[in-house]
Short mmCIF file of C-alpha atoms (C1' of nucleotides) in Angstrom, two decimals:
data_model
loop_
_atom_site.label_atom_id
_atom_site.label_comp_id
_atom_site.label_asym_id
_atom_site.label_seq_id
_atom_site.Cartn_x
_atom_site.Cartn_y
_atom_site.Cartn_z
CA MET A 1 -1.29 -5.25 -44.01
CA PHE A 2 0.42 -7.40 -41.30
CA THR A 3 2.58 -10.05 -41.89
CA HIS A 4 2.09 -13.31 -39.55
CA ALA A 5 4.97 -14.45 -37.25
CA ASN A 6 7.16 -17.12 -38.26
CA GLN A 7 3.99 -19.26 -39.40
CA ALA A 8 3.57 -21.57 -42.31
CA PRO A 9 1.73 -19.84 -45.21
CA ALA A 10 -1.88 -20.13 -43.43
CA VAL A 11 -4.85 -18.24 -44.44
CA PHE A 12 -6.78 -16.21 -42.04
CA PRO A 13 -6.91 -16.76 -39.19
CA PRO A 14 -3.56 -18.76 -38.43
CA LEU A 15 -4.27 -22.34 -38.04
CA SER A 16 -2.05 -22.95 -35.39
CA TRP A 17 -1.92 -22.26 -31.74
CA PRO A 18 0.56 -19.79 -30.52
CA THR A 19 3.65 -21.67 -30.09
CA ILE A 20 4.32 -22.51 -26.52
CA GLY A 21 6.73 -24.38 -24.55
CA ALA A 22 7.03 -27.87 -24.48
CA THR A 23 3.57 -29.39 -23.37
CA PRO A 24 3.96 -33.22 -23.95
CA SER A 25 0.44 -34.19 -23.13
CA ILE A 26 -1.00 -31.97 -26.09
CA THR A 27 -0.77 -33.68 -29.25
CA PRO A 28 -0.42 -31.81 -32.50
CA ALA A 29 -3.63 -33.93 -33.38
CA ARG A 30 -5.21 -32.76 -30.51
CA ALA A 31 -4.58 -29.07 -31.13
CA ASP A 32 -6.42 -29.27 -34.28
CA GLU A 33 -9.34 -30.68 -32.64
CA ASP A 34 -9.34 -28.15 -30.05
CA LEU A 35 -8.85 -25.38 -32.96
CA LYS A 36 -11.91 -26.81 -34.79
CA ALA A 37 -14.11 -26.75 -31.44
CA LEU A 38 -13.14 -23.37 -31.08
CA ALA A 39 -13.86 -22.17 -34.58
CA GLN A 40 -17.57 -23.57 -34.10
CA ILE A 41 -18.15 -20.84 -31.83
CA GLY A 42 -16.43 -17.73 -32.76
CA THR A 43 -17.87 -14.73 -34.82
CA LYS A 44 -15.74 -12.56 -36.96
CA VAL A 45 -16.02 -8.73 -36.16
CA ARG A 46 -14.09 -5.82 -37.92
CA ILE A 47 -13.00 -2.81 -35.98
CA GLY A 48 -11.84 0.25 -37.20
CA SER A 49 -8.59 1.85 -36.47
CA GLY A 50 -8.53 3.78 -33.08
CA LYS A 51 -12.17 2.25 -31.61
CA THR A 52 -12.50 0.85 -28.43
CA ILE A 53 -13.10 -2.90 -28.57
CA PHE A 54 -14.21 -3.01 -24.48
CA ASN A 55 -13.30 -1.00 -21.62
CA GLU A 56 -12.18 -1.64 -18.34
CA GLY A 57 -14.79 -2.47 -15.69
CA ASP A 58 -17.27 -3.48 -18.61
CA PRO A 59 -18.49 -6.87 -18.28
CA ALA A 60 -16.37 -9.73 -19.58
CA GLU A 61 -18.75 -11.18 -22.21
CA PHE A 62 -16.27 -12.43 -24.93
CA ALA A 63 -13.17 -13.52 -25.42
CA TYR A 64 -11.15 -12.78 -28.43
CA ARG A 65 -8.55 -13.74 -31.12
CA LEU A 66 -6.74 -11.25 -33.31
CA VAL A 67 -7.16 -12.27 -37.27
CA SER A 68 -5.53 -9.08 -38.43
CA GLY A 69 -4.14 -5.44 -37.44
CA LEU A 70 -2.71 -4.72 -34.11
CA VAL A 71 -4.52 -4.21 -30.65
CA ARG A 72 -3.59 -2.31 -27.36
CA LEU A 73 -4.29 -3.50 -24.21
CA CYS A 74 -4.09 -0.54 -21.41
CA LYS A 75 -5.20 1.01 -18.34
CA HIS A 76 -5.81 4.60 -17.66
CA LEU A 77 -5.31 6.88 -14.65
CA SER A 78 -8.26 9.67 -14.10
CA ASP A 79 -5.79 12.08 -14.94
CA GLY A 80 -4.71 11.03 -18.38
CA ARG A 81 -1.81 8.90 -17.61
CA ARG A 82 -1.94 5.78 -19.50
CA GLN A 83 0.20 2.47 -19.57
CA ILE A 84 -0.04 -0.02 -22.04
CA VAL A 85 0.25 -3.53 -20.72
CA GLN A 86 0.15 -5.33 -23.97
CA PHE A 87 0.16 -5.27 -27.80
CA LEU A 88 -1.85 -8.19 -29.42
CA PHE A 89 -0.79 -9.49 -33.16
CA PRO A 90 -2.60 -11.84 -35.14
CA GLY A 91 -3.29 -15.30 -33.71
CA ASP A 92 -2.99 -13.87 -30.35
CA PHE A 93 -6.10 -14.48 -27.71
CA PHE A 94 -6.66 -12.41 -25.51
CA SER A 95 -9.65 -11.68 -22.51
CA PHE A 96 -9.81 -15.21 -21.83
CA MET A 97 -10.27 -16.51 -18.32
CA GLU A 98 -11.53 -12.86 -17.14
CA LEU A 99 -13.14 -13.37 -13.96
CA THR A 100 -16.14 -11.00 -14.40
CA ASP A 101 -14.92 -7.62 -15.67
CA HIS A 102 -12.40 -6.53 -18.07
CA SER A 103 -9.55 -5.23 -15.85
CA LEU A 104 -7.76 -3.49 -19.05
CA THR A 105 -9.44 -1.70 -21.73
CA ALA A 106 -8.36 -2.52 -25.49
CA GLU A 107 -8.35 -0.50 -28.43
CA ALA A 108 -7.64 -1.41 -32.36
CA VAL A 109 -4.03 0.31 -33.29
CA SER A 110 -5.17 -0.13 -36.78
CA ASP A 111 -8.17 -1.67 -38.57
CA VAL A 112 -8.78 -4.87 -37.37
CA VAL A 113 -10.41 -8.26 -37.94
CA LEU A 114 -10.92 -10.42 -34.79
CA ILE A 115 -13.11 -13.50 -33.78
CA SER A 116 -15.24 -13.13 -30.89
CA TYR A 117 -16.40 -16.28 -28.58
CA PRO A 118 -19.24 -15.99 -26.23
CA ALA A 119 -17.29 -16.13 -22.32
CA ARG A 120 -20.04 -18.71 -21.54
CA GLN A 121 -19.07 -21.14 -24.45
CA ILE A 122 -15.56 -20.84 -23.51
CA ALA A 123 -16.59 -22.08 -20.31
CA ASN A 124 -18.55 -25.11 -21.53
CA LEU A 125 -15.84 -25.82 -23.74
CA GLY A 126 -13.34 -25.84 -20.93
CA LYS A 127 -15.27 -28.14 -18.87
CA ALA A 128 -15.95 -30.38 -22.08
CA LYS A 129 -12.64 -30.33 -23.26
CA PRO A 130 -9.83 -30.47 -20.65
CA SER A 131 -7.23 -30.01 -22.85
CA VAL A 132 -8.55 -26.71 -23.95
CA ARG A 133 -8.57 -25.53 -20.48
CA GLU A 134 -4.87 -26.51 -20.09
CA ARG A 135 -3.99 -24.38 -23.15
CA PHE A 136 -5.64 -21.22 -21.85
CA LEU A 137 -3.78 -21.80 -18.81
CA THR A 138 -0.45 -22.22 -20.57
CA LEU A 139 -1.40 -19.13 -22.13
CA LEU A 140 -1.95 -16.91 -19.00
CA SER A 141 1.46 -18.19 -17.61
CA GLU A 142 3.09 -17.41 -20.72
CA ARG A 143 1.75 -13.88 -20.45
CA LEU A 144 2.70 -13.64 -16.59
CA ARG A 145 6.32 -14.36 -17.94
CA HIS A 146 6.30 -11.50 -20.03
CA MET A 147 4.96 -9.43 -17.86
CA HIS A 148 7.66 -10.08 -15.48
CA ASP A 149 10.06 -8.63 -18.45
CA HIS A 150 7.78 -6.03 -19.11
CA LEU A 151 8.27 -4.72 -15.25
CA MET A 152 12.16 -5.34 -15.38
CA MET A 153 11.88 -2.93 -18.23
CA LEU A 154 10.03 -0.36 -16.75
CA GLY A 155 11.51 -0.71 -13.33
CA ARG A 156 15.20 -0.77 -14.18
CA GLN A 157 16.09 0.09 -17.76
CA SER A 158 17.15 2.99 -19.54
CA ALA A 159 15.03 4.65 -22.23
CA THR A 160 17.59 3.24 -24.99
CA GLU A 161 17.21 -0.30 -23.75
CA ARG A 162 13.37 0.07 -23.61
CA VAL A 163 12.81 1.31 -27.22
CA ALA A 164 15.22 -1.27 -28.49
CA SER A 165 13.18 -4.15 -26.48
CA LEU A 166 10.15 -2.82 -28.02
CA LEU A 167 11.72 -2.42 -31.69
CA LEU A 168 12.85 -6.57 -31.14
CA LEU A 169 9.38 -7.31 -30.08
CA LEU A 170 7.72 -5.47 -33.02
CA PHE A 171 10.02 -7.07 -35.48
CA GLU A 172 9.68 -10.46 -33.81
CA ARG A 173 6.19 -10.95 -33.71
CA THR A 174 5.37 -9.47 -37.23
CA GLY A 175 8.38 -11.75 -38.85
CA THR A 176 10.08 -8.67 -39.63
CA ASP A 177 13.78 -9.91 -41.25
CA GLU A 178 16.71 -7.76 -41.43
CA ASP A 179 16.32 -4.81 -44.14
CA GLU A 180 12.77 -5.32 -44.11
CA THR A 181 10.16 -2.65 -43.13
CA LEU A 182 7.89 -3.18 -40.11
CA GLY A 183 4.32 -4.20 -41.48
CA ALA A 184 2.86 -2.86 -38.27
CA THR A 185 2.47 0.70 -37.58
CA MET A 186 1.78 2.50 -34.52
CA SER A 187 1.96 6.33 -33.19
CA ARG A 188 5.06 7.43 -31.21
CA GLN A 189 2.64 7.96 -28.22
CA ASP A 190 1.91 4.16 -28.36
CA MET A 191 5.36 3.36 -28.31
CA ALA A 192 6.03 5.85 -25.58
CA ASP A 193 2.95 4.36 -23.51
CA TYR A 194 3.97 0.79 -23.47
CA LEU A 195 7.60 1.89 -22.56
CA GLY A 196 6.66 4.47 -19.94
CA LEU A 197 8.36 7.13 -21.61
CA THR A 198 7.52 10.29 -23.48
CA ILE A 199 6.88 11.03 -27.22
CA GLU A 200 9.80 13.16 -27.27
CA THR A 201 12.09 10.57 -25.59
CA VAL A 202 11.11 7.94 -28.05
CA CYS A 203 11.79 10.30 -30.91
CA ARG A 204 15.36 10.95 -29.96
CA VAL A 205 16.23 7.51 -29.18
CA LEU A 206 14.87 6.26 -32.77
CA SER A 207 16.77 9.24 -34.08
CA LYS A 208 19.87 7.84 -32.21
CA PHE A 209 19.12 4.62 -33.89
CA LYS A 210 18.75 5.97 -36.94
CA ARG A 211 22.36 7.62 -37.09
CA GLN A 212 23.77 4.52 -35.77
CA ARG A 213 22.31 2.62 -38.84
CA VAL A 214 20.62 0.03 -36.55
CA VAL A 215 17.27 1.11 -38.08
CA GLY A 216 16.07 3.15 -41.04
CA ILE A 217 12.79 6.02 -40.94
CA SER A 218 11.07 6.43 -43.95
CA SER A 219 9.48 9.84 -44.89
CA THR A 220 6.14 8.20 -43.38
CA HIS A 221 7.75 6.96 -40.13
CA GLN A 222 8.14 3.63 -41.46
CA LEU A 223 10.58 1.91 -39.79
CA THR A 224 12.99 -0.79 -41.36
CA LEU A 225 15.42 -3.21 -39.49
CA LEU A 226 19.05 -2.70 -40.34
CA ASP A 227 21.19 -4.50 -37.76
CA ARG A 228 19.21 -6.82 -35.55
CA ASP A 229 22.42 -7.60 -33.58
CA GLY A 230 23.05 -4.17 -32.82
CA LEU A 231 19.93 -3.70 -31.70
CA THR A 232 20.10 -6.58 -29.52
CA ALA A 233 23.40 -5.24 -27.59
CA LEU A 234 21.46 -1.73 -27.56
CA ALA A 235 18.38 -3.72 -25.50
CA GLU A 236 21.03 -5.43 -23.54
CA ALA A 237 19.99 -6.29 -20.18
CA ASN A 238 18.33 -9.53 -21.44
CA LYS A 239 19.31 -11.40 -18.32
CA MET B 1 6.59 -11.39 14.17
CA PHE B 2 4.05 -11.11 11.51
CA THR B 3 0.17 -10.62 11.89
CA HIS B 4 -2.12 -12.27 9.50
CA ALA B 5 -4.02 -10.28 7.03
CA ASN B 6 -7.61 -9.77 7.92
CA GLN B 7 -8.30 -13.18 8.83
CA ALA B 8 -10.12 -14.69 11.63
CA PRO B 9 -7.93 -15.64 14.61
CA ALA B 10 -6.59 -18.80 13.09
CA VAL B 11 -3.50 -20.84 13.54
CA PHE B 12 -0.98 -21.63 11.19
CA PRO B 13 -1.88 -22.03 8.31
CA PRO B 14 -4.43 -19.66 7.70
CA LEU B 15 -7.62 -22.31 7.27
CA SER B 16 -8.88 -20.26 4.41
CA TRP B 17 -8.43 -19.51 0.62
CA PRO B 18 -7.02 -16.27 -0.02
CA THR B 19 -10.06 -14.22 -0.76
CA ILE B 20 -11.05 -13.88 -4.18
CA GLY B 21 -13.72 -12.39 -6.36
CA ALA B 22 -17.10 -13.90 -6.43
CA THR B 23 -16.81 -17.41 -7.53
CA PRO B 24 -20.27 -18.81 -7.43
CA SER B 25 -19.24 -22.08 -8.18
CA ILE B 26 -17.07 -22.62 -5.38
CA THR B 27 -19.14 -23.39 -2.23
CA PRO B 28 -17.30 -22.86 1.07
CA ALA B 29 -17.79 -26.47 1.82
CA ARG B 30 -15.92 -27.28 -1.50
CA ALA B 31 -13.24 -24.87 -0.43
CA ASP B 32 -12.39 -26.61 2.95
CA GLU B 33 -12.56 -29.83 0.94
CA ASP B 34 -9.86 -28.75 -1.57
CA LEU B 35 -7.71 -27.40 1.54
CA LYS B 36 -7.69 -30.58 3.04
CA ALA B 37 -6.61 -32.56 -0.23
CA LEU B 38 -3.67 -30.26 -0.30
CA ALA B 39 -2.87 -30.29 3.22
CA GLN B 40 -2.17 -34.12 2.75
CA ILE B 41 0.56 -33.45 -0.02
CA GLY B 42 2.40 -30.49 1.81
CA THR B 43 5.45 -30.72 3.68
CA LYS B 44 6.49 -27.81 6.09
CA VAL B 45 9.66 -26.16 5.45
CA ARG B 46 11.98 -23.68 7.49
CA ILE B 47 14.28 -21.08 5.85
CA GLY B 48 16.38 -18.76 7.33
CA SER B 49 16.35 -14.74 6.26
CA GLY B 50 18.16 -13.86 3.08
CA LYS B 51 18.30 -17.69 1.62
CA THR B 52 17.07 -18.47 -1.52
CA ILE B 53 14.59 -20.82 -1.84
CA PHE B 54 14.77 -21.25 -5.93
CA ASN B 55 16.46 -19.37 -8.51
CA GLU B 56 15.32 -18.33 -11.78
CA GLY B 57 15.69 -21.39 -14.24
CA ASP B 58 15.37 -23.88 -11.83
CA PRO B 59 13.26 -27.05 -12.80
CA ALA B 60 10.07 -26.08 -10.85
CA GLU B 61 9.66 -29.37 -8.82
CA PHE B 62 7.83 -27.69 -5.96
CA ALA B 63 4.85 -25.05 -5.36
CA TYR B 64 4.45 -23.59 -2.04
CA ARG B 65 2.22 -21.73 0.05
CA LEU B 66 3.76 -19.16 2.68
CA VAL B 67 2.89 -19.71 6.15
CA SER B 68 4.79 -17.11 8.06
CA GLY B 69 7.48 -14.75 7.21
CA LEU B 70 7.70 -12.46 3.84
CA VAL B 71 9.09 -13.75 0.60
CA ARG B 72 10.17 -11.76 -2.39
CA LEU B 73 10.12 -12.96 -6.24
CA CYS B 74 12.66 -11.27 -8.45
CA LYS B 75 14.24 -11.18 -11.49
CA HIS B 76 17.92 -10.16 -11.96
CA LEU B 77 20.15 -8.71 -14.97
CA SER B 78 23.41 -9.70 -15.46
CA ASP B 79 25.17 -6.43 -14.49
CA GLY B 80 23.25 -6.51 -11.03
CA ARG B 81 19.95 -4.72 -11.24
CA ARG B 82 17.18 -6.42 -9.67
CA GLN B 83 13.22 -5.94 -9.79
CA ILE B 84 11.07 -7.07 -7.49
CA VAL B 85 7.71 -8.57 -9.06
CA GLN B 86 5.98 -9.73 -5.92
CA PHE B 87 6.06 -10.04 -2.10
CA LEU B 88 4.30 -12.79 -0.74
CA PHE B 89 2.46 -12.59 2.70
CA PRO B 90 1.45 -15.53 5.07
CA GLY B 91 -1.48 -17.53 3.26
CA ASP B 92 -0.18 -16.74 -0.16
CA PHE B 93 0.44 -19.54 -2.36
CA PHE B 94 3.18 -19.48 -5.11
CA SER B 95 4.88 -21.04 -7.80
CA PHE B 96 1.77 -22.78 -9.16
CA MET B 97 1.34 -23.66 -12.46
CA GLU B 98 4.70 -23.04 -13.67
CA LEU B 99 5.39 -24.56 -16.91
CA THR B 100 8.84 -26.47 -16.23
CA ASP B 101 11.40 -23.96 -14.78
CA HIS B 102 10.97 -21.32 -12.63
CA SER B 103 10.62 -17.89 -13.80
CA LEU B 104 11.75 -16.03 -11.14
CA THR B 105 14.03 -16.39 -8.01
CA ALA B 106 12.26 -16.85 -4.79
CA GLU B 107 14.30 -15.16 -1.50
CA ALA B 108 13.42 -15.24 2.08
CA VAL B 109 12.91 -11.54 3.27
CA SER B 110 12.64 -12.77 6.77
CA ASP B 111 12.74 -16.02 8.29
CA VAL B 112 10.31 -18.14 6.79
CA VAL B 113 8.12 -21.12 7.37
CA LEU B 114 6.45 -22.21 4.10
CA ILE B 115 4.84 -25.38 2.93
CA SER B 116 6.01 -27.22 -0.13
CA TYR B 117 3.78 -29.30 -2.64
CA PRO B 118 5.64 -31.67 -5.05
CA ALA B 119 4.58 -30.41 -8.42
CA ARG B 120 3.48 -33.88 -9.65
CA GLN B 121 1.09 -34.33 -7.01
CA ILE B 122 -0.49 -30.80 -7.64
CA ALA B 123 -0.72 -31.64 -11.03
CA ASN B 124 -2.88 -34.95 -10.19
CA LEU B 125 -4.94 -33.34 -7.86
CA GLY B 126 -5.87 -30.72 -10.59
CA LYS B 127 -6.97 -33.42 -12.61
CA ALA B 128 -9.05 -35.09 -9.98
CA LYS B 129 -10.41 -31.99 -8.77
CA PRO B 130 -11.71 -29.70 -10.93
CA SER B 131 -12.10 -27.04 -8.44
CA VAL B 132 -8.66 -26.95 -7.19
CA ARG B 133 -7.48 -25.92 -10.79
CA GLU B 134 -10.24 -23.73 -10.99
CA ARG B 135 -8.91 -22.00 -7.74
CA PHE B 136 -5.63 -21.69 -9.05
CA LEU B 137 -6.46 -20.37 -12.40
CA THR B 138 -8.65 -17.42 -10.39
CA LEU B 139 -5.19 -17.03 -8.48
CA LEU B 140 -3.33 -16.60 -11.96
CA SER B 141 -6.07 -14.13 -12.85
CA GLU B 142 -5.81 -11.98 -9.83
CA ARG B 143 -1.95 -11.99 -10.04
CA LEU B 144 -2.12 -10.81 -13.66
CA ARG B 145 -4.26 -7.76 -12.34
CA HIS B 146 -1.82 -7.12 -9.53
CA MET B 147 0.89 -6.97 -12.36
CA HIS B 148 -1.06 -4.56 -14.47
CA ASP B 149 -1.47 -1.98 -11.38
CA HIS B 150 2.53 -2.51 -11.00
CA LEU B 151 3.17 -1.85 -14.44
CA MET B 152 1.22 1.18 -14.37
CA MET B 153 3.26 2.30 -11.22
CA LEU B 154 6.41 1.81 -12.71
CA GLY B 155 5.49 3.51 -15.93
CA ARG B 156 3.65 6.24 -15.01
CA GLN B 157 3.86 7.09 -11.23
CA SER B 158 5.76 9.20 -9.47
CA ALA B 159 8.48 8.45 -6.57
CA THR B 160 5.88 9.68 -3.80
CA GLU B 161 3.29 7.91 -5.37
CA ARG B 162 4.84 4.59 -5.91
CA VAL B 163 6.15 4.41 -1.98
CA ALA B 164 2.45 5.55 -0.81
CA SER B 165 1.50 2.89 -2.96
CA LEU B 166 3.79 0.09 -1.78
CA LEU B 167 3.09 1.15 2.11
CA LEU B 168 -0.59 0.95 1.70
CA LEU B 169 -0.13 -2.41 0.01
CA LEU B 170 2.19 -3.60 3.15
CA PHE B 171 -0.25 -1.83 5.62
CA GLU B 172 -3.39 -3.91 3.73
CA ARG B 173 -1.56 -7.14 3.77
CA THR B 174 -0.30 -7.42 7.27
CA GLY B 175 -3.87 -5.82 8.53
CA THR B 176 -1.97 -2.81 9.95
CA ASP B 177 -4.51 -0.36 11.40
CA GLU B 178 -4.09 3.32 12.24
CA ASP B 179 -1.54 4.09 14.97
CA GLU B 180 -0.60 0.41 14.57
CA THR B 181 3.35 -0.59 13.65
CA LEU B 182 3.75 -2.29 10.69
CA GLY B 183 4.85 -6.56 11.74
CA ALA B 184 6.31 -7.25 8.56
CA THR B 185 9.69 -5.48 7.93
CA MET B 186 12.15 -5.30 4.96
CA SER B 187 15.20 -3.08 3.80
CA ARG B 188 15.22 0.00 2.01
CA GLN B 189 16.82 -1.94 -0.92
CA ASP B 190 13.92 -4.04 -1.00
CA MET B 191 11.50 -1.39 -1.16
CA ALA B 192 13.37 0.39 -4.13
CA ASP B 193 13.76 -2.85 -5.86
CA TYR B 194 10.20 -3.21 -5.77
CA LEU B 195 9.47 0.37 -6.93
CA GLY B 196 11.94 1.00 -9.35
CA LEU B 197 13.54 3.77 -7.43
CA THR B 198 17.09 3.73 -5.63
CA ILE B 199 17.44 3.83 -1.69
CA GLU B 200 18.22 6.95 -1.31
CA THR B 201 14.49 8.17 -2.92
CA VAL B 202 12.82 6.26 -0.98
CA CYS B 203 14.41 7.35 2.16
CA ARG B 204 13.60 10.92 0.97
CA VAL B 205 10.16 10.13 0.29
CA LEU B 206 9.70 8.46 3.39
CA SER B 207 11.63 11.24 5.24
CA LYS B 208 8.99 13.74 3.52
CA PHE B 209 5.95 11.20 4.90
CA LYS B 210 7.37 11.38 8.27
CA ARG B 211 7.36 15.30 8.15
CA GLN B 212 3.83 14.92 7.02
CA ARG B 213 2.99 12.86 9.76
CA VAL B 214 1.43 10.34 7.46
CA VAL B 215 3.63 7.74 8.63
CA GLY B 216 6.03 7.36 11.93
CA ILE B 217 9.72 5.87 11.71
CA SER B 218 10.87 4.39 14.84
CA SER B 219 14.70 4.46 15.57
CA THR B 220 14.55 0.66 14.53
CA HIS B 221 13.16 2.18 10.98
CA GLN B 222 9.70 0.46 11.72
CA LEU B 223 6.77 2.07 10.20
CA THR B 224 3.56 3.30 12.04
CA LEU B 225 0.47 4.07 10.07
CA LEU B 226 -0.58 7.12 10.90
CA ASP B 227 -2.75 8.15 8.40
CA ARG B 228 -4.40 6.07 5.96
CA ASP B 229 -6.28 8.27 4.29
CA GLY B 230 -3.47 11.00 3.79
CA LEU B 231 -1.84 7.95 2.42
CA THR B 232 -4.22 7.04 -0.04
CA ALA B 233 -4.42 10.54 -1.30
CA LEU B 234 -0.72 10.48 -1.79
CA ALA B 235 -1.08 7.01 -3.57
CA GLU B 236 -3.55 8.84 -5.45
CA ALA B 237 -3.10 7.75 -9.32
CA ASN B 238 -5.85 5.05 -7.95
CA LYS B 239 -7.43 4.92 -11.54
"C1'" DC C 1 -2.68 25.29 -52.11
"C1'" DG C 2 -3.00 25.22 -47.24
"C1'" DC C 3 -4.77 23.62 -43.07
"C1'" DC C 4 -3.92 19.81 -39.67
"C1'" DG C 5 -2.14 15.97 -37.10
"C1'" DT C 6 1.83 13.98 -35.86
"C1'" DG C 7 7.07 13.68 -35.73
"C1'" DT C 8 11.55 16.03 -34.92
"C1'" DT C 9 14.39 18.92 -32.79
"C1'" DG C 10 16.07 22.29 -29.38
"C1'" DA C 11 16.62 25.18 -25.07
"C1'" DC C 12 15.57 24.53 -20.49
"C1'" DC C 13 13.63 22.47 -16.35
"C1'" DA C 14 12.65 19.03 -12.56
"C1'" DG C 15 12.77 14.56 -10.59
"C1'" DT C 16 15.78 11.17 -9.74
"C1'" DT C 17 20.22 9.29 -9.35
"C1'" DT C 18 24.98 8.85 -8.13
"C1'" DC C 19 28.52 10.30 -4.98
"C1'" DA C 20 29.76 11.11 -0.46
"C1'" DA C 21 29.93 12.28 3.93
"C1'" DG C 22 27.48 11.32 8.56
"C1'" DA C 23 24.19 8.71 11.93
"C1'" DT C 24 22.66 5.33 14.28
"C1'" DT C 25 21.72 0.21 15.74
"C1'" DG C 26 23.53 -4.12 16.93
"C1'" DG C 27 26.50 -7.49 16.95
"C1'" DT C 28 31.59 -8.67 18.67
"C1'" DG C 29 34.99 -9.32 21.80
"C1'" DG C 30 37.79 -7.27 25.09
"C1'" DC D 1 29.98 -3.13 30.33
"C1'" DC D 2 31.89 -0.51 27.06
"C1'" DA D 3 34.55 0.02 22.54
"C1'" DC D 4 34.60 -0.99 18.18
"C1'" DC D 5 32.98 -2.41 13.49
"C1'" DA D 6 29.87 -3.75 10.07
"C1'" DA D 7 25.85 -2.77 8.32
"C1'" DT D 8 22.11 -0.11 7.04
"C1'" DC D 9 19.42 4.25 6.89
"C1'" DT D 10 19.61 9.36 6.15
"C1'" DT D 11 20.88 13.64 4.17
"C1'" DG D 12 23.22 16.81 1.38
"C1'" DA D 13 25.21 18.23 -3.08
"C1'" DA D 14 26.16 17.87 -8.21
"C1'" DA D 15 25.45 15.29 -12.21
"C1'" DC D 16 21.89 13.26 -15.51
"C1'" DT D 17 18.19 11.54 -17.65
"C1'" DG D 18 14.54 11.93 -19.40
"C1'" DG D 19 10.67 15.68 -19.17
"C1'" DT D 20 8.15 19.72 -20.61
"C1'" DC D 21 7.45 23.72 -23.59
"C1'" DA D 22 8.14 25.67 -27.95
"C1'" DA D 23 9.33 26.21 -32.72
"C1'" DC D 24 9.37 23.69 -36.78
"C1'" DA D 25 9.09 19.97 -40.52
"C1'" DC D 26 6.50 17.09 -43.32
"C1'" DG D 27 2.77 14.42 -45.33
"C1'" DG D 28 -1.84 13.51 -46.15
"C1'" DC D 29 -6.15 15.71 -47.03
"C1'" DG D 30 -9.82 18.80 -47.98
#
DNA sequence: CGCCGTGTTGACCAGTTTCAAGATTGGTGG
DNA sequence: CCACCAATCTTGAAACTGGTCAACACGGCG
């Protein structure tokens, strides 16, 4: 259902840590070791499409790694407004390093398989293995950086730029090449709530992209990447 | 020039870590110890208003703590659009835990005094004292949470709600009480770039607030907090 | 086969931006 | 000390982007 982003033909779960910037102190051997240690304490969980994994405010008793499917992390306002803060793809860790309560709600966008790790054991592992802690820290930093881009997008970019950016992200993270169809599928509402737009605006921009032959839209609303460079040009703004 | 947020009448720099959520494992004694260790490796620096402290992409050779004044962290687009990601107040740490390069530009909003710590020594201190590392990690987590709120603001809130939120933040962080005037001062452009709005919109909203007697605006554009509850109601949206 | 949920499109509307004209303050130099 | 200039803030009017409301299309499912 989902393709794994740029990864060696690995079985579930992906056997590597997410690619992160050069971290000289962490050798591949060490990485594998860490992964093994983690594997010891994880439990596989299945979640149906649309189900809530945890709510904002719940005590953060587990950390997770997504194996397959798509998850959204979002924030809700009392009047129903919603902002999606992050989409999670297979291989992604989430809810690590939460202080005490979850600061976001996690929901399954599709049927999902994930591995849950008791927070307590993660903490212990962190104490025992500095390299693991180091790695989560790096993950946090990366997250922060992505957040900066998201802020810029919501604060300063047009609807066209936003939609183009999201599509690029989706094609990127699912390893979709030109002329391939996006494996991951999400509703227009999800796109809109990630982009700070309405469903209708997302639709209109997608229609425009279709007319411009940058993406294809099938009868079942599946998206095909037709012209990556064209899309990149539309997302523009990148720096 | 700047008042310190809810802090004991302390000399510069504030002698406490920023208040963070309950962290049972860190005792006050330990905290003081950490601060002392940090103080060993810091150097005081003075930066003039408007000057750049570091640019996005520069190698991250130092971490900082703001002593007095106001700093903005921002991202620039090639066409000049700008998004302010965070304002820093006295006592705030920044640029800790950067991977290799700075992901944001830091500029002095006012004349500023800060303490710079060589990244290398911070790393060493982190290795030697897990409690320090723990603390920076918590700071990162807190930052991430605040970022979620900022995202929601830019993605889903009206101009009125945004301006009200920023004012609340400023009054809060500078410890301004009702009928007091905001110590920290920033241009309308800075407000606009934090809020994802234009100068003119910020002006209009502020004028409205003035008419509603929620804030006062002096002839030198200084802001006075008149009705905190009124402002809170306007920021609404909170959850 | 026909309903239901989601996506698409159009017409109209609202909030925000853009453009442009003052107003006010602070600084500079006569 | 005052006139003038530059920078910033404020306000108004018009333009525009994106939002709202509403109709319709279409595929999935009972």
